mmCIF file of C-alpha atoms and ligand atoms in Angstrom:
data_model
loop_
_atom_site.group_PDB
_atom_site.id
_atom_site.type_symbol
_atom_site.label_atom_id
_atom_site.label_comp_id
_atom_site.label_asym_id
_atom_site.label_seq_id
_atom_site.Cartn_x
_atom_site.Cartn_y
_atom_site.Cartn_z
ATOM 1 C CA UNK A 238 -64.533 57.873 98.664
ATOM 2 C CA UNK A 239 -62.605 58.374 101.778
ATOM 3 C CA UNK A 240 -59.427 56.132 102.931
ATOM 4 C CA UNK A 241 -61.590 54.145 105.377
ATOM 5 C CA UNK A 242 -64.653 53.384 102.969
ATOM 6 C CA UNK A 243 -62.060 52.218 100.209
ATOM 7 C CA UNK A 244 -60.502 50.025 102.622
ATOM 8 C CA UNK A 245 -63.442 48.553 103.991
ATOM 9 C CA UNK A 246 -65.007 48.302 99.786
ATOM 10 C CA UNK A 247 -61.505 46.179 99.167
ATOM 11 C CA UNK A 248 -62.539 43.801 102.074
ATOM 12 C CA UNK A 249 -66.000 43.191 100.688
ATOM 13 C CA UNK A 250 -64.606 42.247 97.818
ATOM 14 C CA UNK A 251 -61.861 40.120 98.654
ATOM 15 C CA UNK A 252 -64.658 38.264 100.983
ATOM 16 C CA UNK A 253 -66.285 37.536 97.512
ATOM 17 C CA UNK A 254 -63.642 35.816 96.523
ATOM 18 C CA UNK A 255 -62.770 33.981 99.358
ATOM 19 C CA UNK A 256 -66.609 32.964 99.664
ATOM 20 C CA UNK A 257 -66.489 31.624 96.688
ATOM 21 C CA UNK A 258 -63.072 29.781 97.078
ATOM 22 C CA UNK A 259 -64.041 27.676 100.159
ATOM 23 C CA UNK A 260 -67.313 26.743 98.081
ATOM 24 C CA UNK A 261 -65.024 24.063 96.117
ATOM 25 C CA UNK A 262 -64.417 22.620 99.577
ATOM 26 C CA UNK A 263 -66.182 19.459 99.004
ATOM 27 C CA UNK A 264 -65.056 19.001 95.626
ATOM 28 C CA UNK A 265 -64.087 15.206 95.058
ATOM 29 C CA UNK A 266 -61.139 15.898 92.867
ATOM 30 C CA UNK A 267 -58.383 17.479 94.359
ATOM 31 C CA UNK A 268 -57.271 18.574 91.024
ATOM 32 C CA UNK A 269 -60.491 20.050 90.164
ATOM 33 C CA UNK A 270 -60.353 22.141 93.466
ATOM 34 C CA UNK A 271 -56.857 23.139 92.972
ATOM 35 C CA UNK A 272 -57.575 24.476 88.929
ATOM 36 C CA UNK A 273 -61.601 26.231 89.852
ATOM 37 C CA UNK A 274 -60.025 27.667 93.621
ATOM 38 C CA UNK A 275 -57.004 29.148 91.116
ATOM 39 C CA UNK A 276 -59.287 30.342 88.212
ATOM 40 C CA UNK A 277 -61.492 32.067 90.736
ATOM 41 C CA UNK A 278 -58.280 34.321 92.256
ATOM 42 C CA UNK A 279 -57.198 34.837 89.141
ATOM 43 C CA UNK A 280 -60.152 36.119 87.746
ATOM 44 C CA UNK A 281 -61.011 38.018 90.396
ATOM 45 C CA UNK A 282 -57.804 39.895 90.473
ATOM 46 C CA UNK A 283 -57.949 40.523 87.064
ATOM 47 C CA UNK A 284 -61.746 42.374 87.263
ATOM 48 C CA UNK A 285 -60.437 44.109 90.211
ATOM 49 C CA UNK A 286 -57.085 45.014 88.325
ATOM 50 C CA UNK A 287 -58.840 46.641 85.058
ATOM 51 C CA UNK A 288 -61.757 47.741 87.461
ATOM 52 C CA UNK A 289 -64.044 45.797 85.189
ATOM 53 C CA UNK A 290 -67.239 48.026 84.333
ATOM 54 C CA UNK A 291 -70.610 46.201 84.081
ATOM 55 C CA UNK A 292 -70.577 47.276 80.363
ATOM 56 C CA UNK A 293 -67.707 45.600 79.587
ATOM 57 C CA UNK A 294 -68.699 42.521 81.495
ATOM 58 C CA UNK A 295 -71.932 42.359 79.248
ATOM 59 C CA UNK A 296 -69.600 42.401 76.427
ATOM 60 C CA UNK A 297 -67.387 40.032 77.231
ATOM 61 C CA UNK A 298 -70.156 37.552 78.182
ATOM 62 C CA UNK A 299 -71.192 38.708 74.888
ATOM 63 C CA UNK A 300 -68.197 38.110 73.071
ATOM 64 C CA UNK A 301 -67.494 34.498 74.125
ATOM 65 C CA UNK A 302 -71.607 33.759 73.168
ATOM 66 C CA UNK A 303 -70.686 34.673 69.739
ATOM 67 C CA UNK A 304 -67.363 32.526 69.936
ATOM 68 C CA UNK A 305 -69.169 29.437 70.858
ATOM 69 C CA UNK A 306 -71.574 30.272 68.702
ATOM 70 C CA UNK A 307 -69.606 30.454 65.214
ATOM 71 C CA UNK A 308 -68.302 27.040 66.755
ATOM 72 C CA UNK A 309 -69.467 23.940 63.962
ATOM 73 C CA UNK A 310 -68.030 20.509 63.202
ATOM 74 C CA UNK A 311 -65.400 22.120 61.446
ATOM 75 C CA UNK A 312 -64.996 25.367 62.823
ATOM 76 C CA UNK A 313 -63.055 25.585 66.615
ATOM 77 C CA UNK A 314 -63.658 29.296 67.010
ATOM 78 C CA UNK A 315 -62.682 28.727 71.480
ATOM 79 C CA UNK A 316 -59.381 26.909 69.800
ATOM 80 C CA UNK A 317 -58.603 29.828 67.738
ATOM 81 C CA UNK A 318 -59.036 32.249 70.775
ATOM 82 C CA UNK A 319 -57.033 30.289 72.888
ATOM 83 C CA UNK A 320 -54.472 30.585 69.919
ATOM 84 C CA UNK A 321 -54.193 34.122 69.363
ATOM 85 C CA UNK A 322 -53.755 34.893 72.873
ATOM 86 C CA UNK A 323 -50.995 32.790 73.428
ATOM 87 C CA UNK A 324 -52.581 29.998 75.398
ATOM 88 C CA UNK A 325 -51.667 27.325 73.334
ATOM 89 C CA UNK A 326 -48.385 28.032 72.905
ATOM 90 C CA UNK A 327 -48.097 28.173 76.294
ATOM 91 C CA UNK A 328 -49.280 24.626 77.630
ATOM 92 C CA UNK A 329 -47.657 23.235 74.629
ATOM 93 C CA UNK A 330 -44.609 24.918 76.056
ATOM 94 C CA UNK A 331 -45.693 23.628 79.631
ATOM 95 C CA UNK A 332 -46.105 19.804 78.777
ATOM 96 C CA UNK A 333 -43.217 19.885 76.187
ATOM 97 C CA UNK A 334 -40.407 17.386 77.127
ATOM 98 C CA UNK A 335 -37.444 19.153 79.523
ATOM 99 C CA UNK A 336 -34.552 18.045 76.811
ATOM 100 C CA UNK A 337 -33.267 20.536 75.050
ATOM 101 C CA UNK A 338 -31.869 17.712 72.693
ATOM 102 C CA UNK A 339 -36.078 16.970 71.550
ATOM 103 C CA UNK A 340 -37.146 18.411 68.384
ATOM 104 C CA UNK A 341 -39.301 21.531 70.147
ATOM 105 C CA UNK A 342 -43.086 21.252 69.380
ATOM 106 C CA UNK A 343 -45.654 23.833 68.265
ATOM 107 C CA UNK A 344 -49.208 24.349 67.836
ATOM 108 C CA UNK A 345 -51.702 21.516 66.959
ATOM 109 C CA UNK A 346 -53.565 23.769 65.080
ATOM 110 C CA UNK A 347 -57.040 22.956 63.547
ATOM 111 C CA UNK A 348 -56.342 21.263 60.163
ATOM 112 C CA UNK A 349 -55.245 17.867 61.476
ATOM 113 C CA UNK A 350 -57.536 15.203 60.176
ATOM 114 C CA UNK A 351 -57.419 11.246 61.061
ATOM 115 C CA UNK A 352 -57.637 9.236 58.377
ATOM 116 C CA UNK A 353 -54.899 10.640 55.809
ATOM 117 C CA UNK A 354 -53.605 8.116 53.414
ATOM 118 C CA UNK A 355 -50.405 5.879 54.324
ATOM 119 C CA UNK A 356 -48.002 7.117 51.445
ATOM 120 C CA UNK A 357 -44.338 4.767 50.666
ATOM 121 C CA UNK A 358 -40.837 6.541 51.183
ATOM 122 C CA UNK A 359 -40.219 8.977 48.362
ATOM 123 C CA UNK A 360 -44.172 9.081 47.808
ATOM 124 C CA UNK A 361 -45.443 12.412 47.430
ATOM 125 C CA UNK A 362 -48.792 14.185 50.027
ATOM 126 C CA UNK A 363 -49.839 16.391 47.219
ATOM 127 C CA UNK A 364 -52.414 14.576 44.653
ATOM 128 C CA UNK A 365 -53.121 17.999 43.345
ATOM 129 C CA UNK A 366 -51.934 20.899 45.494
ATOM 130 C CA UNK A 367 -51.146 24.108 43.594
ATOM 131 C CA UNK A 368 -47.245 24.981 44.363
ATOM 132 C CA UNK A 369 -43.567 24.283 43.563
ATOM 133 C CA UNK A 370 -42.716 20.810 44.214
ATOM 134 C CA UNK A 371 -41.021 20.085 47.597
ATOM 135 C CA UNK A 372 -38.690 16.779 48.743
ATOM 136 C CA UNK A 373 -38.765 16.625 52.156
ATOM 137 C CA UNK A 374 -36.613 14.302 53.970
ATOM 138 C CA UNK A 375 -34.666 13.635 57.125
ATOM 139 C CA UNK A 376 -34.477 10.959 60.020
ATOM 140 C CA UNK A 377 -36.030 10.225 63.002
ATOM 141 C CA UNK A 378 -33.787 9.255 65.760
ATOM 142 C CA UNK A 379 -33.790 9.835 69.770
ATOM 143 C CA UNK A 380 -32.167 12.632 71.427
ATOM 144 C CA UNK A 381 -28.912 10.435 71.559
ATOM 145 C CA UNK A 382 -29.216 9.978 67.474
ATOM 146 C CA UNK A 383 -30.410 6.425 67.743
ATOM 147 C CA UNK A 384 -32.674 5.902 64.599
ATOM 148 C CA UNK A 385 -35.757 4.771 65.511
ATOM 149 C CA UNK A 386 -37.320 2.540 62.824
ATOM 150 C CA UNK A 387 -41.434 2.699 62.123
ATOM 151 C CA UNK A 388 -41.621 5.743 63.867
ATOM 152 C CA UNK A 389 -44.893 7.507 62.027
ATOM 153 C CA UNK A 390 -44.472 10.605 60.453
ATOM 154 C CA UNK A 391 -47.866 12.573 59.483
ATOM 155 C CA UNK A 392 -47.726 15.460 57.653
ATOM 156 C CA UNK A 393 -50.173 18.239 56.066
ATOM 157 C CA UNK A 394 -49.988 21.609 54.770
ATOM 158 C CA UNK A 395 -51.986 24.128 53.082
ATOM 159 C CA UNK A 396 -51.616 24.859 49.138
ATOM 160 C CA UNK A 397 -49.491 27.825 48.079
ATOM 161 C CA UNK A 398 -53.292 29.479 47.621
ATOM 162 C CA UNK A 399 -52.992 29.199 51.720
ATOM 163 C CA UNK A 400 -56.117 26.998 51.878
ATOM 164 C CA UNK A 401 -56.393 23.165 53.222
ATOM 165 C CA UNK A 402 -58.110 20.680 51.898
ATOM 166 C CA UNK A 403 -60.602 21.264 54.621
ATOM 167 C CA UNK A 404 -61.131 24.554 53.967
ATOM 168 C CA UNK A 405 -62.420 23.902 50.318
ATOM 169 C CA UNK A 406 -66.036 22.879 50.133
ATOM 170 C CA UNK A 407 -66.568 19.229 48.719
ATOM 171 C CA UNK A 408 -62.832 18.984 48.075
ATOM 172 C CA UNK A 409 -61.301 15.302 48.579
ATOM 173 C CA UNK A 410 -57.991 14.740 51.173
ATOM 174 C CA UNK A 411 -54.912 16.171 49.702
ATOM 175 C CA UNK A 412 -51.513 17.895 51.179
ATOM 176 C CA UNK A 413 -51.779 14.796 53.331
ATOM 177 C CA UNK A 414 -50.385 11.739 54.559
ATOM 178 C CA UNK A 415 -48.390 9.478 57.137
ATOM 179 C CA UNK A 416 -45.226 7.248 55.926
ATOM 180 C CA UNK A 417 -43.186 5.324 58.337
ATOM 181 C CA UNK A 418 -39.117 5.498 58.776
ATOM 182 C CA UNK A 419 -37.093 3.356 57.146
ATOM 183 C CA UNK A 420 -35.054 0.497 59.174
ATOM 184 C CA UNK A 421 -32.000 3.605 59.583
ATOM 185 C CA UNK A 422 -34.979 5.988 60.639
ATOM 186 C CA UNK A 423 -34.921 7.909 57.278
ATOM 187 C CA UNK A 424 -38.192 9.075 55.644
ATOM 188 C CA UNK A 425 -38.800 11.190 52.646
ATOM 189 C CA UNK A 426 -41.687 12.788 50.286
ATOM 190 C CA UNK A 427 -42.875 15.111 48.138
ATOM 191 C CA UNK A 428 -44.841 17.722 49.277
ATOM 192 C CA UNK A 429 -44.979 21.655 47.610
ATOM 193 C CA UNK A 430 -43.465 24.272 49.613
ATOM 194 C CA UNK A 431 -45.845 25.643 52.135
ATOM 195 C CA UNK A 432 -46.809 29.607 51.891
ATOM 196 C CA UNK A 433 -48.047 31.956 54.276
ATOM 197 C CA UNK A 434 -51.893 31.926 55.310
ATOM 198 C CA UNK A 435 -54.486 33.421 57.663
ATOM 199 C CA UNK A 436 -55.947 31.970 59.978
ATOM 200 C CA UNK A 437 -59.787 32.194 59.648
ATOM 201 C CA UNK A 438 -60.717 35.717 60.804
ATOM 202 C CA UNK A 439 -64.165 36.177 59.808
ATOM 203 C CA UNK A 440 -65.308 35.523 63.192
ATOM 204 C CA UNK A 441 -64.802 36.963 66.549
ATOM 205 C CA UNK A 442 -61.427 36.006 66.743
ATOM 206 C CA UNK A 443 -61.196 38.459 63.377
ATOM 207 C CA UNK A 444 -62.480 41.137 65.129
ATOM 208 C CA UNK A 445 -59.934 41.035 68.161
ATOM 209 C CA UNK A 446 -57.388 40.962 65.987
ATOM 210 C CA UNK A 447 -59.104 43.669 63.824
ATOM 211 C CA UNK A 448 -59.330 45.683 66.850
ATOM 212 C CA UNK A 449 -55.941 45.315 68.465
ATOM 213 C CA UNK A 450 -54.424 45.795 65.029
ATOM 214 C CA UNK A 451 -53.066 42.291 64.507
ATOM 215 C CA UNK A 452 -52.280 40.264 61.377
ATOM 216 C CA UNK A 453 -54.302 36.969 60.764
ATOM 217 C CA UNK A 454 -51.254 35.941 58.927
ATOM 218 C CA UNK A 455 -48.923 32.838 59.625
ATOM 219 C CA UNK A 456 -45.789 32.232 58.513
ATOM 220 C CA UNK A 457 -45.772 29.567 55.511
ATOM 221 C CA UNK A 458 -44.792 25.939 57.581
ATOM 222 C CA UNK A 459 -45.600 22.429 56.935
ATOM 223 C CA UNK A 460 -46.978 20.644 60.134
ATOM 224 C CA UNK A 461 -45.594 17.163 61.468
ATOM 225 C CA UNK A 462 -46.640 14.602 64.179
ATOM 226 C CA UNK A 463 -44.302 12.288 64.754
ATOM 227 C CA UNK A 464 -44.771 8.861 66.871
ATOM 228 C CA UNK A 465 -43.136 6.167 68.067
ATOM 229 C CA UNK A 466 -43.734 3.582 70.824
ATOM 230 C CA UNK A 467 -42.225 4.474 74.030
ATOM 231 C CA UNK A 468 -41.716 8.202 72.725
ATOM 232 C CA UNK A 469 -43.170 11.668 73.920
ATOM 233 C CA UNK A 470 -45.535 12.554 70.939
ATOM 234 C CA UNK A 471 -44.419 15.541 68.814
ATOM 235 C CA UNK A 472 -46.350 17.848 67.258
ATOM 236 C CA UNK A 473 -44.966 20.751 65.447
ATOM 237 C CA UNK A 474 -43.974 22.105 62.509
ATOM 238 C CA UNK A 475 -41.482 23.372 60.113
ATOM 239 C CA UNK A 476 -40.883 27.231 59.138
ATOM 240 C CA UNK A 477 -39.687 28.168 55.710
ATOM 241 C CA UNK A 478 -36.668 30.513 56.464
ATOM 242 C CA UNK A 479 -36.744 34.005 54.894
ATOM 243 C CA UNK A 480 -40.664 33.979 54.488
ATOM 244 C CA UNK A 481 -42.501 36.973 55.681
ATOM 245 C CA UNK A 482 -44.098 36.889 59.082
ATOM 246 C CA UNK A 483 -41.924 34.836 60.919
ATOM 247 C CA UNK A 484 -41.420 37.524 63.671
ATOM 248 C CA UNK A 485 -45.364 37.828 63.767
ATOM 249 C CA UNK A 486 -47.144 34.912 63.877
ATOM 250 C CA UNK A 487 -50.895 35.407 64.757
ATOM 251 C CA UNK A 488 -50.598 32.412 67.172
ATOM 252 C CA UNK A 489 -46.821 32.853 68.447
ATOM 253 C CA UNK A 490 -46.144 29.603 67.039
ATOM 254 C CA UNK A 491 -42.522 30.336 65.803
ATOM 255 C CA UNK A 492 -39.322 28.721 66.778
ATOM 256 C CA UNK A 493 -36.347 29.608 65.393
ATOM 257 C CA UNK A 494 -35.262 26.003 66.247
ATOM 258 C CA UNK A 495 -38.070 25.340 63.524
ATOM 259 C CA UNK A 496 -37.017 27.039 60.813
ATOM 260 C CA UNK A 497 -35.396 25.678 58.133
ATOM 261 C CA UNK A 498 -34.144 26.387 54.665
ATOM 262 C CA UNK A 499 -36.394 25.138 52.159
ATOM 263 C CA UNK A 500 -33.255 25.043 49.147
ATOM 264 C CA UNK A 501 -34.295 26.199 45.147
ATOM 265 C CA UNK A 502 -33.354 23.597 42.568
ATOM 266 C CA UNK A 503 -33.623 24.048 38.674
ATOM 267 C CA UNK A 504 -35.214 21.365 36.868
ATOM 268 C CA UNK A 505 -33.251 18.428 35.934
ATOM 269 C CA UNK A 506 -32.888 15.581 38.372
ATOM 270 C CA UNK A 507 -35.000 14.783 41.169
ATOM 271 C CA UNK A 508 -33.045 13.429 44.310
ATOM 272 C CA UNK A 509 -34.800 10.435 43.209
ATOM 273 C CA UNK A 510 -32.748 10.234 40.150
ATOM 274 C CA UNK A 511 -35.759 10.893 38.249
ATOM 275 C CA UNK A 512 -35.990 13.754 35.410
ATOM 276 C CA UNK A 513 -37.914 16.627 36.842
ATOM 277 C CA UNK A 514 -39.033 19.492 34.631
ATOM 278 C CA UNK A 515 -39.825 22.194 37.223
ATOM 279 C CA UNK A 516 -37.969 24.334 39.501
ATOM 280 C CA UNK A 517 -38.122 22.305 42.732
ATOM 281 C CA UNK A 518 -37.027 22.980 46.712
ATOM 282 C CA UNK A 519 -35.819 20.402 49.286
ATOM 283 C CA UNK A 520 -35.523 20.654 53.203
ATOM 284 C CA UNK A 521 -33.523 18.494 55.353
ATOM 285 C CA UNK A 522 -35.447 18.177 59.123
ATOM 286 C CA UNK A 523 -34.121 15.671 61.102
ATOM 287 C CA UNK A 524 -36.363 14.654 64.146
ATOM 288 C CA UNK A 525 -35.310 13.995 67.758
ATOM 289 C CA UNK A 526 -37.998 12.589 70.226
ATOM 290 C CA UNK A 527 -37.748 11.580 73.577
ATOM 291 C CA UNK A 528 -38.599 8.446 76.064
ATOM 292 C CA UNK A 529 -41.737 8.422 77.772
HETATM 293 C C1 LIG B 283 -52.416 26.090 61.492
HETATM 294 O O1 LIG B 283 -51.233 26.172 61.399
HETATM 295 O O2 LIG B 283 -52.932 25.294 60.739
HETATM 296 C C2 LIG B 283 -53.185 26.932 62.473
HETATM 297 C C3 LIG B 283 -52.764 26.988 63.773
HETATM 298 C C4 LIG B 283 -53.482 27.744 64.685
HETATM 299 C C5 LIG B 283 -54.621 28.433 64.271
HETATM 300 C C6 LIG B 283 -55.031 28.373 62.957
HETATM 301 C C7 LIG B 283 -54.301 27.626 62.036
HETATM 302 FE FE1 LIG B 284 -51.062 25.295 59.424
#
C-alpha cells in the first residue's frame, strides 16, 4: 500500500470511530455518554493498535461466550476475568479512600456470603475447618486511633485444604462469621491459619492463564469487611508473611501493607487463659477506617 492509500485507510477508520462516538449524542445520562463515547476510543485504538485480524475477533467474541456461559449462581466466571487482568484491583484502588492512614483494601473476591453467623469476642469462625488453630485479634479505630465501638467485623477464609465452604457440595457455613468491637474497639476469634489456594481455573479464565503461563495460585490470606456508621467500607484482607506466592498473586491482590505475621505457639495456654493442646498461631491486625 502506498503512503497516500494508508493515509487515506487511517481516515476511514478513524471516521468509524468518530461515527460511532457522536451516536451517544442523545444519550440521557451524561455519565453514560461520557463511559460508552470512552469505551468506544479505547477499543478502537486498541484493534487498530494489535491490528486485530477477523480470526482473532471471532475468538474473542468466542471467548467471552464461553465466559458468560460457565457463569451459574455460584460461579462469576466475568468476575474472575476482570480479576486476573487486574481490573479489580484497579477500581478498588480507584475508589479506595485518599488517606494513607486507612487500612488499604483488596479484592472482594467471590466467596463472600450474607448470612454468616454473629459469633461473641473470643468465639471462634471455624465449626470444623481442617488447619492449625488461629487467634486473631486487633482493634478497630479511625485513622486518628479513635476506637470505634460496634464497628462489624466479617470474616471468612478457606480451609488449609484451600477450599470454602462454598466450594464443597452440600457442605453447611463454616470459616465464617461477623462479631462486633468491643466498647475500646477490640475484637478477637479463632479462626485456623489460612493457606494458599487457586482460584477456580477450570474454565476460561484457566485457560488464559494456562496459556500466558500464569499460576492460579493465591497467596494464603484471611478476608475482612469491616463497617461502621459514618465510615468508608473496607474490604480486604490479611496476607500470611513468608507464605509462597506473595510476589504472584493470580489477581494482584497483594499489599505489603497487608501482610502480617501470623506467630507459632506450642501448646499450653490459649491467650484466653484456656489449656490448649495444639500448636497454635496468632496475628495482631489492627484496623483503621475512614469518615464518609
Ligand atoms: C478470593 O480470595 O477468595 C478470590 C479472589 C479473587 C478471585 C478468586 C478468589
Ligand atoms: Fe480468598
Amino acid at each position: 500500500m502506498n503512503v497516500e492509500d494508508s493515509t487515506a485507510k487511517s481516515r476511514r477508520l478513524a471516521a468509524v470511530t468518530e461515527e460511532v462516538v457522536r451516536s451517544f449524542d442523545g444519550t440521557e445520562s451524561p455519565r453514560l455518554k461520557e463511559v460508552l463515547s470512552s469505551l468506544v476510543r479505547h477499543l478502537h485504538a486498541f484493534a487498530l493498535d494489535v491490528g486485530l485480524t477477523e480470526q482473532e475477533w471471532t475468538k474473542a467474541i468466542d471467548y467471552l461466550t464461553d465466559t458468560g456461559q460457565t457463569c451459574t449462581d455460584t460461579r462469576q466466571e466475568f468476575i474472575l476475568l476482570s480479576d486476573v487482568l487486574g481490573l479489580s484491583m484497579l477500581t478498588v484502588g480507584l475508589n479506595a479512600p485518599a488517606d494513607e492512614r486507612a487500612t488499604e483494601s483488596t479484592v472482594f473476591g467471590p466467596f463472600f456470603v450474607e448470612g454468616s453467623p454473629h459469633i461473641p469476642l473470643d468465639g471462634n469462625i471455624s465449626k470444623d475447618l481442617s488447619g492449625t488453630p488461629c487467634y486473631v485479634r486487633g482493634t478497630v479505630a479511625d485513622v486518628d486511633g479513635e476506637p470505634i465501638p460496634g464497628a462489624r467485623i466479617e470474616v471468612w477464609e478457606a480451609d488449609d485444604t484451600g477450599f470454602y465452604d462454598v466450594q464443597i457440595e452440600g457442605a453447611e457455613l463454616d470459616g465464617r462469621g461477623h462479631l462486633f468491637a468491643d466498647d475500646d474497639g477490640a475484637y478477637r476469634f479463632w479462626s485456623v491459619v489460612p493457606a494458599p489456594y487457586p482460584i477456580p481455573y477450570d474454565g476460561p479464565v484457566g485457560e488464559l492463564l494456562t496459556a500466558t503461563a500464569r499460576s492460579p495460585m493465591r497467596p494464603a490470606h484471611l478476608h475482612f469487611m469491616v463497617t461502621a456508621p459514618g465510615y468508608h467500607p473496607l474490604i480486604t484482607h490479611i496476607f500470611v508473611a513468608g507464605g509462597p506466592h506473595l510476589d504472584s498473586d493470580a489477581v494482584f491482590g497483594v499489599k505489603s501493607s497487608l501482610i502480617y505475621e501470623f506467630t507459632k505457639r506450642p501448646a499450653g495456654t490459649a491467650p484466653t487463659g484456656v489449656p490448649i493442646e495444639t500448636p497454635w498461631a496468632e496475628v495482631t491486625f489492627d484496623i483503621r477506617l475512614v469518615r464518609d
